[in-house]
mmCIF file of C-alpha atoms in Angstrom:
data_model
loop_
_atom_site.group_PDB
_atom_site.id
_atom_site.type_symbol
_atom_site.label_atom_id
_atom_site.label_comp_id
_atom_site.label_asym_id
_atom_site.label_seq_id
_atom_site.Cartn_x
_atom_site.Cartn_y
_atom_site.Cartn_z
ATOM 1 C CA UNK O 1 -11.026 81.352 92.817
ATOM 2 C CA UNK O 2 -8.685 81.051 95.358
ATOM 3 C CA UNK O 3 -5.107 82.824 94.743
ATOM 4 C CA UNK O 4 -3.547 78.944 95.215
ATOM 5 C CA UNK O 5 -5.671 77.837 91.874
ATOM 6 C CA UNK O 6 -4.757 81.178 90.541
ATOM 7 C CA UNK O 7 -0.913 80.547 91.030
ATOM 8 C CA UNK O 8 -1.459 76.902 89.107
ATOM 9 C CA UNK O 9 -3.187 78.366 86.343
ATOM 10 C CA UNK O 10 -0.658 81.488 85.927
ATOM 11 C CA UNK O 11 1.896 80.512 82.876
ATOM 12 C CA UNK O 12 4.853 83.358 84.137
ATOM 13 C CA UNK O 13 5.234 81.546 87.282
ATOM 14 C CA UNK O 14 7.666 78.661 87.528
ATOM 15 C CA UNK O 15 7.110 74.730 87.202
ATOM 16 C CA UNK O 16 8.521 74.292 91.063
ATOM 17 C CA UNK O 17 5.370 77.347 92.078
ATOM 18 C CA UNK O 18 3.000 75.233 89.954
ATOM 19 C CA UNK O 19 2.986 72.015 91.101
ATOM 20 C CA UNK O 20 3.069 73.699 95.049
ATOM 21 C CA UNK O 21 0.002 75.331 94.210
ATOM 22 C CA UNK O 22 -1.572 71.828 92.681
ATOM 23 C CA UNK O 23 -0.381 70.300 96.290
ATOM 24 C CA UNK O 24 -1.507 72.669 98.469
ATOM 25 C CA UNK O 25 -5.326 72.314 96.754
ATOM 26 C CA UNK O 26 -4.969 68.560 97.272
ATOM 27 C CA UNK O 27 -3.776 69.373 100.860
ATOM 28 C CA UNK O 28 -7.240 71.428 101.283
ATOM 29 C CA UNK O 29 -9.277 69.336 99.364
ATOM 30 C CA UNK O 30 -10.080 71.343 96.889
ATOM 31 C CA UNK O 31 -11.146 68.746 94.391
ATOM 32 C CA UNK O 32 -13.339 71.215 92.520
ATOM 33 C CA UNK O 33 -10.704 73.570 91.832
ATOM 34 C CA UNK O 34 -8.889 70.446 90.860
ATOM 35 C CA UNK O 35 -11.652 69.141 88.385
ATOM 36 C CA UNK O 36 -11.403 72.536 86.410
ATOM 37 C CA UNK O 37 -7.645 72.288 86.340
ATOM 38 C CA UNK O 38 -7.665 69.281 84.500
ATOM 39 C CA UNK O 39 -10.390 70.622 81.958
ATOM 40 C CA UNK O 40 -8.725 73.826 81.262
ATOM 41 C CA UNK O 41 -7.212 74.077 78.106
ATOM 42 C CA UNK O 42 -4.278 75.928 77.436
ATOM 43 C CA UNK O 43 -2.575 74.401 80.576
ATOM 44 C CA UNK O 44 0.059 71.724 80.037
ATOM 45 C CA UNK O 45 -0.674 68.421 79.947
ATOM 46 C CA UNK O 46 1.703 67.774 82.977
ATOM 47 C CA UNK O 47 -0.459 69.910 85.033
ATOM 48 C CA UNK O 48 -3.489 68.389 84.347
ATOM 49 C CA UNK O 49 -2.272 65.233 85.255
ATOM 50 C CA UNK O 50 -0.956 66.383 88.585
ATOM 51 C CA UNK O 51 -4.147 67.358 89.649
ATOM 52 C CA UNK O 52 -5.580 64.568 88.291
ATOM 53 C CA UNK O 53 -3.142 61.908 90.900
ATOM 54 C CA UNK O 54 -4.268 65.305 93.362
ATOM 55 C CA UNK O 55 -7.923 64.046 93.069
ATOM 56 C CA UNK O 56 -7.212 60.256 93.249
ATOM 57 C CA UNK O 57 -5.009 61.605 96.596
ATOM 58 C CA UNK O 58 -8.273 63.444 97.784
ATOM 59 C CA UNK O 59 -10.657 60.096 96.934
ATOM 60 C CA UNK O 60 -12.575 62.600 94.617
ATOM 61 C CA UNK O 61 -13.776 59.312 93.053
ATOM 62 C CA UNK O 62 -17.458 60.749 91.767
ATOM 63 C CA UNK O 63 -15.395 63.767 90.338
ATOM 64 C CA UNK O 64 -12.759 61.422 88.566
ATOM 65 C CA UNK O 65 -15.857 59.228 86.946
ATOM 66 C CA UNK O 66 -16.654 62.580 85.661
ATOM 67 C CA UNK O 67 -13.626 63.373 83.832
ATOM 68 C CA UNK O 68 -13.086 60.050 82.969
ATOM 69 C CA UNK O 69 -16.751 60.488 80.808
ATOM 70 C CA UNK O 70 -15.994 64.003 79.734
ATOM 71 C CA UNK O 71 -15.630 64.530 75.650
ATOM 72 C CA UNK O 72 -14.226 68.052 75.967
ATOM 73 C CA UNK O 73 -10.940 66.754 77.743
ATOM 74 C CA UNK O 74 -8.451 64.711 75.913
ATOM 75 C CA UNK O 75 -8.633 60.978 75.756
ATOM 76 C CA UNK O 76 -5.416 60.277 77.674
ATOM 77 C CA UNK O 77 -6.608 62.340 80.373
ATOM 78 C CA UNK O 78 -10.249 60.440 80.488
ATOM 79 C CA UNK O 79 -8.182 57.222 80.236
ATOM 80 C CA UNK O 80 -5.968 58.077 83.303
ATOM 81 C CA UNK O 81 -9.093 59.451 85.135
ATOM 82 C CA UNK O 82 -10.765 56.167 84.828
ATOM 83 C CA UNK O 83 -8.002 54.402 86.013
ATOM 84 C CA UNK O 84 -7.516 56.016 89.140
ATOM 85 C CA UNK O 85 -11.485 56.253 89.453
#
């Protein structure tokens, strides 16, 4: 894992640091890294949403299909996914 997805996933870094590191993985289309943000529990939901505009951003549309048929990740999430699918 890159130290980008590492800074997004870290919980003692702030909300501003966060959301940079979400951008900069939709600047290098990293859509995979982005996929396992949003399925990663114990990461608030406000995250997971980011990435998942940061994979609509990247036209990650297979990936978003995915989520958007995934069982393990909240509903609202697989809603939103399908949405922007």
């Amino acid at each position: 894992m890159s130290t980008t997805f590492q800074t997004a996933v870290k919980k003692n870094v702030s909300r501003t640091q966060r959301y940079e590191a979400i951008d900069s993985l939709v600047r290098s289309g990293e859509t995979k890294n982005l996929s396992i943000l949003v399925k990663m529990g114990g990461i608030r939901g406000e995250f997971r949403r980011y990435a998942l505009n940061g994979l609509a951003n990247c036209n990650a549309t297979t990936l978003l299909e995915e989520l958007a048929e995934d069982t393990t990740i909240e509903s609202s999430l697989r809603r939103r996914a399908s949405e922007l699918s």
